[in-house]
PDB file of C-alpha atoms in Angstrom:
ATOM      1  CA  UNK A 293     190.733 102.996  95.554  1.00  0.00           C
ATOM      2  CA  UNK A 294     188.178 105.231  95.904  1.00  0.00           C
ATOM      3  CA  UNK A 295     185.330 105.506  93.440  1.00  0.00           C
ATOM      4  CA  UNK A 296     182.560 108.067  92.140  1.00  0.00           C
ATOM      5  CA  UNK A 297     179.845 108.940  90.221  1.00  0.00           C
ATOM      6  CA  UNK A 298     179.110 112.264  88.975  1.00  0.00           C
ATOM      7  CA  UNK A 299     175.517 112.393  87.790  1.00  0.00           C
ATOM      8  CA  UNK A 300     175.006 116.102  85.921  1.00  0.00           C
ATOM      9  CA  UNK A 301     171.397 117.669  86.782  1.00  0.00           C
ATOM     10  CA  UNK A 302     170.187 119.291  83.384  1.00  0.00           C
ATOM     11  CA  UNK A 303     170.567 123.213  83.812  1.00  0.00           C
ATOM     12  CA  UNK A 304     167.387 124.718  85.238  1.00  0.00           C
ATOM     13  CA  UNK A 305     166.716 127.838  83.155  1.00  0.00           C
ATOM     14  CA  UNK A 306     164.835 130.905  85.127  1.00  0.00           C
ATOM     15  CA  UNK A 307     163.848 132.372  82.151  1.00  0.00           C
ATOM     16  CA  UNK A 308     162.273 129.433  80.555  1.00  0.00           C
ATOM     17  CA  UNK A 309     160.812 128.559  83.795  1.00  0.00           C
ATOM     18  CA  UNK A 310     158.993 132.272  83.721  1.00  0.00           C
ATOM     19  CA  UNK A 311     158.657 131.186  80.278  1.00  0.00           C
ATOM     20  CA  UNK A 312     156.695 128.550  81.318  1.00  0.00           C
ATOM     21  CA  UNK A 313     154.578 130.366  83.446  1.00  0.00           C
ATOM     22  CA  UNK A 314     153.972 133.387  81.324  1.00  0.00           C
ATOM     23  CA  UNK A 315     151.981 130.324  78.520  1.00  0.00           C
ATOM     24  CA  UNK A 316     150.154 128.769  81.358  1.00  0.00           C
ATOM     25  CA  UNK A 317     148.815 132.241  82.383  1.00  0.00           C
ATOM     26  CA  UNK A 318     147.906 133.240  78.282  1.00  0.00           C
ATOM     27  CA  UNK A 319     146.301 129.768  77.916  1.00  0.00           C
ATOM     28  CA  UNK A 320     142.456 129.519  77.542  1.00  0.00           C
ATOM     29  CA  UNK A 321     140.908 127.926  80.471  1.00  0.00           C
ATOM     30  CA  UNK A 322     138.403 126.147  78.781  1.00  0.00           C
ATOM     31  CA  UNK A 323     135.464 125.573  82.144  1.00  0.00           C
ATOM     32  CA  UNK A 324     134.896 129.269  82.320  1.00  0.00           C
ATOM     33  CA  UNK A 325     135.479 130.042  78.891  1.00  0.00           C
ATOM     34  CA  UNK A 326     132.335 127.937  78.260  1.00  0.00           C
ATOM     35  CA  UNK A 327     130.704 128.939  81.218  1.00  0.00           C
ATOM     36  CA  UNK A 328     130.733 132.603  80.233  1.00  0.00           C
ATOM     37  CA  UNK A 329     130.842 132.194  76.414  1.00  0.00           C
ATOM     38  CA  UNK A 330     133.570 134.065  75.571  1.00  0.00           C
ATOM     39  CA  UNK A 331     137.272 133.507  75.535  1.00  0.00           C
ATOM     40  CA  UNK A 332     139.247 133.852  79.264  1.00  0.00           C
ATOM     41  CA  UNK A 333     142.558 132.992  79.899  1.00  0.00           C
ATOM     42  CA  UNK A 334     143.859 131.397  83.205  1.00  0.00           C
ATOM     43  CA  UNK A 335     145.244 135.410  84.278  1.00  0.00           C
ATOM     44  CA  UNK A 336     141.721 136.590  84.305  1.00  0.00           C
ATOM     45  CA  UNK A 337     140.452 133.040  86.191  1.00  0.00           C
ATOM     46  CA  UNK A 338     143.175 133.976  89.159  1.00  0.00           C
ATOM     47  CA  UNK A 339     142.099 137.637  88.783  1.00  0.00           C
ATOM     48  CA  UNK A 340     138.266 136.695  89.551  1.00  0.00           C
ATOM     49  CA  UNK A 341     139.230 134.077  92.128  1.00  0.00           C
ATOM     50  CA  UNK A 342     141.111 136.638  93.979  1.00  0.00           C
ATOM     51  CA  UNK A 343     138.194 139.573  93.573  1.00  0.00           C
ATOM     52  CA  UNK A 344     136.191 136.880  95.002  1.00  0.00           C
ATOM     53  CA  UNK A 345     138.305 135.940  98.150  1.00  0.00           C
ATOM     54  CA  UNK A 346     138.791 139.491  98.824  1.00  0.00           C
ATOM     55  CA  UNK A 347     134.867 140.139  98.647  1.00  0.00           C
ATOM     56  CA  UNK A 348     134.369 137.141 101.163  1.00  0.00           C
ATOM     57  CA  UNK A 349     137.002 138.729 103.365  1.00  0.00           C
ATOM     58  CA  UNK A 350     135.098 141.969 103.467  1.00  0.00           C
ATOM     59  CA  UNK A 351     131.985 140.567 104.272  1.00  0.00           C
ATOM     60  CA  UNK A 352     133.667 138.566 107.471  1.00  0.00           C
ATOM     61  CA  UNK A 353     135.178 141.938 108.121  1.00  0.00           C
ATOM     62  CA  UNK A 354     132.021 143.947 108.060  1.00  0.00           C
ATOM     63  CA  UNK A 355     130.909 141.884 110.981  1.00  0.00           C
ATOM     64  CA  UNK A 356     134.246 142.681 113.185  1.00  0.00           C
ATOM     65  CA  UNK A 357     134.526 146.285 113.417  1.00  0.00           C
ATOM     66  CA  UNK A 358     135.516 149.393 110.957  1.00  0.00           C
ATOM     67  CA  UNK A 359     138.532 149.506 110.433  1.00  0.00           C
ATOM     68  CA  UNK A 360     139.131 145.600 109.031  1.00  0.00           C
ATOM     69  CA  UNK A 361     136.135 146.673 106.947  1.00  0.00           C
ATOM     70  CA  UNK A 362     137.896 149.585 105.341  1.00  0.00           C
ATOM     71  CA  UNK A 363     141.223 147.574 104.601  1.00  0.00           C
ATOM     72  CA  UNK A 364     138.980 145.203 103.041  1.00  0.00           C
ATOM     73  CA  UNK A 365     137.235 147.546 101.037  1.00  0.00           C
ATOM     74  CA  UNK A 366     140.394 149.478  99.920  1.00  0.00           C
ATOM     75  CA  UNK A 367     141.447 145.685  98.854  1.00  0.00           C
ATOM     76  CA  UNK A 368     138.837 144.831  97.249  1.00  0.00           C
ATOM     77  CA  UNK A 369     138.559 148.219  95.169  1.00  0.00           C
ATOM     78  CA  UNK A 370     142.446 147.009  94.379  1.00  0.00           C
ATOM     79  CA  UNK A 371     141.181 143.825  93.329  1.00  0.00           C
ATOM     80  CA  UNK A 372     138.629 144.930  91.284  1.00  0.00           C
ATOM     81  CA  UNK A 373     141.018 147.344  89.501  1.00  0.00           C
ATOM     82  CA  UNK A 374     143.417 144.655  88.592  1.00  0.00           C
ATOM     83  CA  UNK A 375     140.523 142.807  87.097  1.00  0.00           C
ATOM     84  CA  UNK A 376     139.458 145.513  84.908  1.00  0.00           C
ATOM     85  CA  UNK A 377     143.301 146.087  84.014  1.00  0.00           C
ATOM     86  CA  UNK A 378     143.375 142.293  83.142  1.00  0.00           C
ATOM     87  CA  UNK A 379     140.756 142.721  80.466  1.00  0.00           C
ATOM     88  CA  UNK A 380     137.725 142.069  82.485  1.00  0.00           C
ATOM     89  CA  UNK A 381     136.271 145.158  82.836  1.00  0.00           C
TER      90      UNK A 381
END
């Protein structure tokens, strides 16, 4: 006789999952929100972080040639468009 067991995963909900995401992203990081005295929210820490990648990936690309240098400017002038967009402008 043969046996089994059926263990049921709980349901994994997208939306709450997005949910999830969406509260991390409004919460208040509290390191820069103290280091720049004024209230910032984990969206506008990933928004500088990536203005600040992009700006060290211009600079490497000013020292290769041109035309990395432009994509990284047009990038960066993205970048820095998002971040005033995000309420850091």
């Amino acid at each position: 006789m043969k046996q089994t067991v059926s263990i049921f995963a709980p349901d994994i909900n997208i939306a709450s999952k997005s949910s999830a995401i969406q509260l991390w992203l409004n919460r208040k990081n509290q390191f820069f929100s103290s280091v720049l005295e004024e209230g910032v929210s984990n969206r506008q820490v990933l928004l500088l972080g990536h203005a600040s990648f992009v700006f060290s990936a211009l600079i490497c690309a000013s020292f290769v040639s041109q035309v990395p240098a432009l994509i990284c400017l047009s990038w960066f002038m993205v970048a820095l468009r998002l971040c005033v967009k995000g309420g850091l402008g």
